[in-house]
Coordinates of C-alpha atoms and ligand atoms in Angstrom, one line a residue:
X1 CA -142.8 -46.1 -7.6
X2 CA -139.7 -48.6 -8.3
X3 CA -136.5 -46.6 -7.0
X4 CA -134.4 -47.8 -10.1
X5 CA -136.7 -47.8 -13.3
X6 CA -138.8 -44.8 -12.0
X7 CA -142.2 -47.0 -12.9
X8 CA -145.5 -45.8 -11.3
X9 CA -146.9 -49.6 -10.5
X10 CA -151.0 -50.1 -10.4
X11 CA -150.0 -53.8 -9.5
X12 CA -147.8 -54.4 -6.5
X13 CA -147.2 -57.8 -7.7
X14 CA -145.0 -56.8 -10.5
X15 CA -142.4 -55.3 -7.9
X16 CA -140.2 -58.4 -8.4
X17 CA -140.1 -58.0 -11.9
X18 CA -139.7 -54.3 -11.9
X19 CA -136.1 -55.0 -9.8
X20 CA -135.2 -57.8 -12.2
X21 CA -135.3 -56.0 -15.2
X22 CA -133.4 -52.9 -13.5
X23 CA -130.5 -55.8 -12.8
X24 CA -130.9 -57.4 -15.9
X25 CA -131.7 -60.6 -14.3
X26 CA -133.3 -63.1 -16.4
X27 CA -137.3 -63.5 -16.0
X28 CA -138.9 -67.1 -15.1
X29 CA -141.8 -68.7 -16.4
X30 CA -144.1 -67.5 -13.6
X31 CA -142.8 -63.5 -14.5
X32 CA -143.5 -64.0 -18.0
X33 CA -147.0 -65.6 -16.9
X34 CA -147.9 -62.2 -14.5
X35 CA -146.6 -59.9 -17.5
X36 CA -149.7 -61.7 -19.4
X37 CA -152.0 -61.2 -16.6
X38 CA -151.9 -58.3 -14.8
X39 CA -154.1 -55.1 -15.7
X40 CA -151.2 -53.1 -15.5
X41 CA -150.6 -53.0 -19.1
X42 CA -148.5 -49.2 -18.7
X43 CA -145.8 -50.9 -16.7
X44 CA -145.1 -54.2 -18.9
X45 CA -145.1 -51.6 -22.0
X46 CA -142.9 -49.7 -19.8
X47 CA -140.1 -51.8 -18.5
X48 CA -140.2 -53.5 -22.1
X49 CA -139.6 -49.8 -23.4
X50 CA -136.8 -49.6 -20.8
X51 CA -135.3 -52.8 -21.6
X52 CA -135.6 -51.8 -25.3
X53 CA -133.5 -48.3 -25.1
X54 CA -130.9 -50.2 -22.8
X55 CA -130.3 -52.2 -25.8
X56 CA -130.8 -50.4 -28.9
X57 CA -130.8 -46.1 -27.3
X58 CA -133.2 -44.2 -29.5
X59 CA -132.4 -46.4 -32.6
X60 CA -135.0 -48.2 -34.9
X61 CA -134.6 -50.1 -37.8
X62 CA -136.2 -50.1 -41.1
X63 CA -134.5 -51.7 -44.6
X64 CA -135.6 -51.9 -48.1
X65 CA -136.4 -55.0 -49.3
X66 CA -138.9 -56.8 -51.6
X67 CA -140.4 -59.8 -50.8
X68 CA -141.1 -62.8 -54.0
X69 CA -144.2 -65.8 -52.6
X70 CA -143.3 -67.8 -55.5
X71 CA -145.8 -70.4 -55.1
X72 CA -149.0 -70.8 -52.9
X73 CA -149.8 -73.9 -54.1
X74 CA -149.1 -76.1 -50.8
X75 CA -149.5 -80.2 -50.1
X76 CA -150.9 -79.0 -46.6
X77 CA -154.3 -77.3 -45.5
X78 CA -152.7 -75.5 -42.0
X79 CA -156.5 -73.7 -40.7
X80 CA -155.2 -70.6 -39.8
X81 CA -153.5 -70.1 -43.5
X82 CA -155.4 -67.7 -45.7
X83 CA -152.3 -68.3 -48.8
X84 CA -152.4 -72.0 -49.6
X85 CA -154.8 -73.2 -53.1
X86 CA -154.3 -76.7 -54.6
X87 CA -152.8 -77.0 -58.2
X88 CA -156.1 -76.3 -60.1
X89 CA -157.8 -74.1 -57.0
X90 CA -158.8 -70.7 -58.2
X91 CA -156.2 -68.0 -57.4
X92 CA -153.4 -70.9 -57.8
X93 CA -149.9 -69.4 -58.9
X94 CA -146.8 -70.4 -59.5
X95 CA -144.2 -68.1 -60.5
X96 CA -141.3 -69.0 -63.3
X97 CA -137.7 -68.3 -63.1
X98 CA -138.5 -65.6 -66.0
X99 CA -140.9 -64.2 -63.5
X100 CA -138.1 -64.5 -60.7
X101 CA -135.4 -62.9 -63.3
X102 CA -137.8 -59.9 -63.5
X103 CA -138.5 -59.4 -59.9
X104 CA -134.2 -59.6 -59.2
X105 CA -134.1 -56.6 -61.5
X106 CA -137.0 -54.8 -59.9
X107 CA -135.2 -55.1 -56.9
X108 CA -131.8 -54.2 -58.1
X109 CA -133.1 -51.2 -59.9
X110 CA -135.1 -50.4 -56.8
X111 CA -131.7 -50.5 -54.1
X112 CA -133.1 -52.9 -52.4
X113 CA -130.3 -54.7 -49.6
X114 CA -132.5 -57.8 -49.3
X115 CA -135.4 -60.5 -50.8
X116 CA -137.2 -62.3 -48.6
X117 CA -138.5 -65.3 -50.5
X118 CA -140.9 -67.8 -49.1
X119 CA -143.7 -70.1 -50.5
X120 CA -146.2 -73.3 -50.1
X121 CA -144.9 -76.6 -49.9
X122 CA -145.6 -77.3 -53.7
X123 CA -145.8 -81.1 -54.3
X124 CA -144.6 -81.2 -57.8
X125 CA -141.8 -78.4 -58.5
X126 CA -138.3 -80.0 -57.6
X127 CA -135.6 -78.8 -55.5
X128 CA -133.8 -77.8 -58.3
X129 CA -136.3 -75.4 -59.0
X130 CA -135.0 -73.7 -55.6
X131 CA -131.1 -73.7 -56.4
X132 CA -131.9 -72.4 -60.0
X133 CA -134.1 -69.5 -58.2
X134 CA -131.5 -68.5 -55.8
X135 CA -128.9 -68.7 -58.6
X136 CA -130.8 -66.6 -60.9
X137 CA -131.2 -63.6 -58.7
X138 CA -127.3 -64.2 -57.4
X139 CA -126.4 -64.0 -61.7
X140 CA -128.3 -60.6 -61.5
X141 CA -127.9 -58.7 -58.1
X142 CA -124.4 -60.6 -55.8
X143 CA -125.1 -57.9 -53.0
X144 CA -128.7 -58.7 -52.2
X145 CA -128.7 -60.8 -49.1
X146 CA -130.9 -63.6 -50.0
X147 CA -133.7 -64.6 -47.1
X148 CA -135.2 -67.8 -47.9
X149 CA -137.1 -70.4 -47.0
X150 CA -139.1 -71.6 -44.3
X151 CA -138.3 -74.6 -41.5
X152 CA -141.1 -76.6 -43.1
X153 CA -140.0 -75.5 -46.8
X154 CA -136.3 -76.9 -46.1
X155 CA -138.2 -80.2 -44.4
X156 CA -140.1 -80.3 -47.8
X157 CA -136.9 -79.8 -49.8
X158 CA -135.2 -82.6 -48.2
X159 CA -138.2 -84.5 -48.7
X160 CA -138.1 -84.4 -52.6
X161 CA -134.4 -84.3 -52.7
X162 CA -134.6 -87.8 -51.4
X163 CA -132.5 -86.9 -48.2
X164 CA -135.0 -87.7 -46.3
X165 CA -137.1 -85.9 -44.2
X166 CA -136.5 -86.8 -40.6
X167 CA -132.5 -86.8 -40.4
X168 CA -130.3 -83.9 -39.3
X169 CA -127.9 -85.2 -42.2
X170 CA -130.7 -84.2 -44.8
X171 CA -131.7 -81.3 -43.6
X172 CA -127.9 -80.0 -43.2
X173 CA -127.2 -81.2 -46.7
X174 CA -130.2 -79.3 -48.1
X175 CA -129.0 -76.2 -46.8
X176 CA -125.3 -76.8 -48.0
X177 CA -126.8 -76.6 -51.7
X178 CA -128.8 -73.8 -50.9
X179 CA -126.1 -71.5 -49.4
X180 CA -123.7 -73.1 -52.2
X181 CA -126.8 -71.2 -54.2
X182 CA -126.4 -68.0 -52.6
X183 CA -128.7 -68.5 -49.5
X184 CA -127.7 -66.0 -46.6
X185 CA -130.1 -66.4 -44.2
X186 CA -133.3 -68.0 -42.7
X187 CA -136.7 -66.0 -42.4
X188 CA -138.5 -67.1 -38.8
X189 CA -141.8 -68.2 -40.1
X190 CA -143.4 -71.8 -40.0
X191 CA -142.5 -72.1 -36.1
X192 CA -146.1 -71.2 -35.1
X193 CA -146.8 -72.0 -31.1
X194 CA -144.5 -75.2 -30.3
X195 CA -147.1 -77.2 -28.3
X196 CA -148.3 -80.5 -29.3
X197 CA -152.1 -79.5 -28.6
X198 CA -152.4 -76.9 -30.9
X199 CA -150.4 -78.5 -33.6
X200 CA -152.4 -81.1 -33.7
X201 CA -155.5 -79.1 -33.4
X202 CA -154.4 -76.5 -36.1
X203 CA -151.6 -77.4 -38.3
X204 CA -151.2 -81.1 -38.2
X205 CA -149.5 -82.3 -41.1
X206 CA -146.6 -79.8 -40.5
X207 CA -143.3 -80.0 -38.8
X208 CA -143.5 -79.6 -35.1
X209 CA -141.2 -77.6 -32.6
X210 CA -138.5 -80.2 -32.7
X211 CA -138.2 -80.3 -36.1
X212 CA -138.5 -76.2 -36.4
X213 CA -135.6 -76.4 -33.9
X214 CA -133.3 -78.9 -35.7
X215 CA -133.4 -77.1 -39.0
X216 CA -132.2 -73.3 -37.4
X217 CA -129.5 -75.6 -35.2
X218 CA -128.1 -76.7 -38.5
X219 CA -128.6 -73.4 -39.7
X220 CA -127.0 -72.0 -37.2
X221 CA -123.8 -74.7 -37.4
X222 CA -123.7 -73.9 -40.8
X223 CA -122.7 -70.7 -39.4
X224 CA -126.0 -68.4 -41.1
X225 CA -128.0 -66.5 -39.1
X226 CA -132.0 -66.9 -38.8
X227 CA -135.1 -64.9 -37.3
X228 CA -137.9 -66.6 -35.1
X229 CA -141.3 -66.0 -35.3
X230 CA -144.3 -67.0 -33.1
X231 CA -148.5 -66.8 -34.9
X232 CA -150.3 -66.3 -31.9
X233 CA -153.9 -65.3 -31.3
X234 CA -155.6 -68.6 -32.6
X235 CA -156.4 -71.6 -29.9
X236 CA -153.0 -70.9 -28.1
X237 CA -153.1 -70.1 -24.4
X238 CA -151.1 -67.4 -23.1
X239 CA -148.8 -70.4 -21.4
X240 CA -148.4 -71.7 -24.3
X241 CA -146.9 -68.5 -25.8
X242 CA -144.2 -68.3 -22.7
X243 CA -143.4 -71.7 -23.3
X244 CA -142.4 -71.3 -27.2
X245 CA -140.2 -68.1 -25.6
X246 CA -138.6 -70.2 -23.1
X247 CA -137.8 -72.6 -25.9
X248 CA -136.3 -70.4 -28.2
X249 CA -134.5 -68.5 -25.3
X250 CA -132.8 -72.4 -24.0
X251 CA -132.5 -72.8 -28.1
X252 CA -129.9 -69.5 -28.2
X253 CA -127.9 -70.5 -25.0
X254 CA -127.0 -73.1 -26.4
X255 CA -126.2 -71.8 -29.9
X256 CA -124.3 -69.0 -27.4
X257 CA -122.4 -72.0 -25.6
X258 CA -121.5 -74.1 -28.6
X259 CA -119.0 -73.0 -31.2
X260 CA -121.4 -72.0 -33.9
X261 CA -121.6 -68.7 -36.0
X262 CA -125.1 -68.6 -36.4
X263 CA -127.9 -66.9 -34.2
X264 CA -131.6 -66.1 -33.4
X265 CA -131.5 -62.7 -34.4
X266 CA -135.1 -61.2 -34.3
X267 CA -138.3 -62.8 -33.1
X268 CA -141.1 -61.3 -34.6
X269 CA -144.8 -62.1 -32.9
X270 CA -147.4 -62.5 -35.7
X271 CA -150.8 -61.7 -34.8
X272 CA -153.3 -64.2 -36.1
X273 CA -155.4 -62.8 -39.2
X274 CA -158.6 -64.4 -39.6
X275 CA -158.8 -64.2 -43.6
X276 CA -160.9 -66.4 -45.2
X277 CA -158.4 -69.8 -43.0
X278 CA -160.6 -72.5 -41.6
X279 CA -160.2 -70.6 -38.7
X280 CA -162.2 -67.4 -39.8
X281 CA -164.7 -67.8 -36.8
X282 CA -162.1 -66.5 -34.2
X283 CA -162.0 -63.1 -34.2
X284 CA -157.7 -62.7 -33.9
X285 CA -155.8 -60.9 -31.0
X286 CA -157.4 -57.1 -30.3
X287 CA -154.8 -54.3 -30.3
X288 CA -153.9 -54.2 -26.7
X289 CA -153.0 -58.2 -26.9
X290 CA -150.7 -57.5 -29.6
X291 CA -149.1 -54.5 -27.7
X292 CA -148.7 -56.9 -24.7
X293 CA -147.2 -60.2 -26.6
X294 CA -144.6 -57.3 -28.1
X295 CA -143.9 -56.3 -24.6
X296 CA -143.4 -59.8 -23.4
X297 CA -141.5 -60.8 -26.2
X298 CA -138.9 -58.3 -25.4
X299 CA -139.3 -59.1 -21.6
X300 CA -138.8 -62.9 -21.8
X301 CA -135.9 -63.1 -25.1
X302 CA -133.2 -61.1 -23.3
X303 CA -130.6 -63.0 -25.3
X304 CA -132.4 -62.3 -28.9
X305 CA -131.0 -59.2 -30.0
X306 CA -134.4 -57.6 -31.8
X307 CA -138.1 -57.3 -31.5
X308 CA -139.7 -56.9 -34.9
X309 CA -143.1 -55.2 -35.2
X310 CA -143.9 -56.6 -38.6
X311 CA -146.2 -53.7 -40.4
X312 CA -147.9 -55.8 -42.7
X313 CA -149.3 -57.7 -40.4
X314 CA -149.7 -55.3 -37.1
X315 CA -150.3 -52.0 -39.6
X316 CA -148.0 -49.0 -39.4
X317 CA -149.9 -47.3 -36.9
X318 CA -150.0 -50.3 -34.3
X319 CA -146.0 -50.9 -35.4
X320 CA -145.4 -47.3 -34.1
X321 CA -147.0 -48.2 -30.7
X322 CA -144.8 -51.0 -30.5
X323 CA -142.0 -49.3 -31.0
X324 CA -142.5 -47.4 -27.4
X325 CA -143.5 -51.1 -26.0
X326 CA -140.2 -53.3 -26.7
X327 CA -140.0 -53.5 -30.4
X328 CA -136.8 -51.9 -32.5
X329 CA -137.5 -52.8 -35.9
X330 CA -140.7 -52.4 -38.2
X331 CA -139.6 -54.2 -41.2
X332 CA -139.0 -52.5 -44.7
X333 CA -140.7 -51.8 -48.2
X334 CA -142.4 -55.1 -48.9
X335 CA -143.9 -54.2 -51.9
X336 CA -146.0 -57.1 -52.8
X337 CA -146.9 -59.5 -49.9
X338 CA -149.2 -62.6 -50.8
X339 CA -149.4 -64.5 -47.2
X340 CA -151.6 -62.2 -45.5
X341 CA -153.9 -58.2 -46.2
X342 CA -154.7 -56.3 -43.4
X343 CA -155.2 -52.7 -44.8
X344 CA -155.8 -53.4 -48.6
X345 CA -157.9 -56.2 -50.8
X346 CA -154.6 -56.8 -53.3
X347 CA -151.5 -57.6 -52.2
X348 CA -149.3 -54.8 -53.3
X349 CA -148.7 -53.6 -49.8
X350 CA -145.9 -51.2 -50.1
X351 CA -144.6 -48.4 -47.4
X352 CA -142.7 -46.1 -49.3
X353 CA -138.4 -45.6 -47.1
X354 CA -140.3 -41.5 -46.5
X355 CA -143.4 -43.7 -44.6
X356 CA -140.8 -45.7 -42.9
X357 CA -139.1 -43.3 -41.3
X358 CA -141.8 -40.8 -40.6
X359 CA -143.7 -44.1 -38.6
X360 CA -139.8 -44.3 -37.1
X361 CA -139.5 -40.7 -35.9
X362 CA -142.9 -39.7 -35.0
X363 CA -142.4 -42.9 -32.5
X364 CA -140.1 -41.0 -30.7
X365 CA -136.7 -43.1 -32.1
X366 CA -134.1 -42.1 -34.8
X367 CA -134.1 -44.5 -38.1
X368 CA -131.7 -46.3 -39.3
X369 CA -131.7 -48.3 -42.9
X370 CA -130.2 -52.0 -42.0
X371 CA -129.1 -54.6 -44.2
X372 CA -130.2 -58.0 -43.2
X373 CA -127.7 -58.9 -40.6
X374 CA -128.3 -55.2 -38.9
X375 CA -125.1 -53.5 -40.5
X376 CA -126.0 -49.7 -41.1
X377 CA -126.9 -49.0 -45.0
X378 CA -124.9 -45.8 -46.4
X379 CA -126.9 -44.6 -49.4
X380 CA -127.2 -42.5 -51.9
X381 CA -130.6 -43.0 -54.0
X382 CA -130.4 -46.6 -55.1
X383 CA -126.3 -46.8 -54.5
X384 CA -125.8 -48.6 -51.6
X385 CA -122.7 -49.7 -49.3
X386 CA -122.6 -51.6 -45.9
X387 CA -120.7 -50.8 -43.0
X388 CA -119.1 -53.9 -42.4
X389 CA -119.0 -53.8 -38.5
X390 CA -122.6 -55.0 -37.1
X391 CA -124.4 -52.1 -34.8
X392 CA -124.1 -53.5 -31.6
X393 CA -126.6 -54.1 -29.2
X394 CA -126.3 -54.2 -25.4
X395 CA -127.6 -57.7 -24.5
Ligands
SF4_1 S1 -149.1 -72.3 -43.5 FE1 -147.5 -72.9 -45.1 S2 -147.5 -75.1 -45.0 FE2 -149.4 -74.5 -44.0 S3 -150.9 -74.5 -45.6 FE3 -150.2 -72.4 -45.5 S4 -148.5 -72.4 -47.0 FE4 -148.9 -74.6 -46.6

């Protein structure tokens, strides 16, 4: 039994992890590497749990949001990606800005705080298309924090903008119009693993690490926040998961040690979903491997504020475990989600504010509507305010 954590071990070898985490000290490669291995699931759930009420008490997030895939036609053919069609594939959409009017007032009408807007790398539509979209839904609803846009999409955008797609100076200039547009924030998706091996093996053709990197640095000078996500489960190794931790962790010292605004402020592991992807054959991370990459997630990012347990894609039930193994947050409403379907065939997958925080409570923690930068939500039906202070975190 550790003296200050109160942890029954089944592996000795975790001891030196057990006293890190009860001093807050920072865990190495090698730690992270054990956390994977061992059999003692109980105590990396457990010190992850610990580290997770240190931060957060008995507090768990939840916010109402809808999310608009406004295009899957893609240029690219990643294997593990279920969403993309070319132009004239079956299933092909491509929503208009009528169609994107519509969904702003659904959302208004709805009180939702956020849309999260993300889509395939459509070769034809031009990056006006983009500012109009983001302009449109700031005409109809100003207080709806505006999510949007992948790494790669913002590549893409600087790519058909003609700002080319390799400099800093493009990519920062592309962001410039689409704040100017109403962008608030950056969703964490398109980072994958970073490690040259599997991009190369599974999603050659799209940005790398680096490049995922530079466009949340510029992000982040441009002083918006931005998540972090990590699709694990495929051809990854578990080495290769605590090295794209290790990277994001170096990324937010330095965004810590410079003068910029913006932050990492969730990382959000995304289990691998077979689908009908070129990669269909592997059977995806089982329950207890996503339980574990939760823990470890929380374990290894001790300077990223929040662990998200991302319901669509880990199901309510496995994002209440998770919420008693490191994670804080389990996402909001959704409504209709196009990229992946766990638990239905269409992709209306909705979880009603009631199913939110019933998942929240019977967890063990107290819920708490967010906006998208964490500030508490007062409401009152589908009237909203913000406290303006953010609720602070002990990291
Ligand atoms: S993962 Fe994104 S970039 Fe890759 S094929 Fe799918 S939609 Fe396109």
């Amino acid at each position: 039994m550790s003296d200050t954590l109160q942890i029954q071990l089944n592996d000795t070898s975790l001891e030196s992890i057990v006293e890190k985490v009860a001093n807050q000290q920072r865990l190495t490669k090698e730690d992270g590497m054990l956390l994977f291995e061992t059999q003692d699931l109980w105590t990396v759930c457990s010190l992850a749990d610990s580290v997770r009420k240190r931060m957060h008490g008995d507090i768990a997030y939840y916010n109402i949001n809808r999310h608009i895939n406004y295009s899957n036609v893609c240029a690219l053919s990643c294997k593990f990606c279920d969403f993309h069609r070319k132009k004239n594939q079956e299933g092909a959409y491509q929503h208009s800005l009528d169609d994107i009017e519509k969904e702003a007032h659904t959302a208004l009408e709805s009180g939702a705080t956020e849309i999260h807007i993300v889509g395939g790398l459509h070769p034809w539509l031009p990056f006006e298309y983009y500012t109009d979209m983001l302009q449109t839904i700031r005409a109809i609803a100003p207080d709806i924090h505006l999510k949007a846009f992948t790494a790669v999409e913002i590549v893409h955008f600087a790519k058909i903008s003609k700002r080319g797609r390799d400099g800093k100076a493009g990519i920062s200039s592309v962001l410039e119009d689409l704040i100017a547009s109403g962008l608030g924030s950056l969703p964490g998706g398109g980072a994958e693993v970073f490690d040259e091996r599997v991009h190369d093996e599974v999603f050659k053709g799209k940005i790398g690490g680096e490049k995922w990197l530079d466009v949340h640095r510029c992000a982040h000078e441009l002083g918006i926040n931005s998540n972090a996500t990590m699709l694990y489960g495929h051809v990854e190794s578990r080495a290769d998961r605590i090295k794209h931790m290790m990277v994001l962790r170096e990324e937010q010292d330095r965004a810590e040690q410079s003068s910029t605004d913006g932050r990492f402020q969730t990382m959000i592991p995304l289990p691998f979903i077979p689908g009908v992807s070129e990669l269909a054959h592997l059977p995806g991370p089982s329950g207890v491997e996503n339980l574990r990459t939760i823990a470890v997630s929380r374990l290894m990012l001790d300077n990223v504020p929040h662990i998200k347990a991302f319901w669509i894609m880990q199901t309510i039930q496995m994002a209440q475990h998770m919420l008693q193994c490191g994670a804080n947050d389990i996402d909001g409403t959704v409504v209709w989600y196009d990229i992946t379907k766990v638990t239905t065939e269409t992709t209306h997958q909705e979880c009603t504010t009631e199913d939110l925080k019933r998942a929240i409570r019977d967890a063990g923690c107290t819920p708490v509507e967010r906006d998208t930068l964490y500030r508490r939500v007062h409401r009152k039906g589908t009237a909203w305010s913000i406290e303006t202070r953010p609720i602070t975190s002990n990291i």
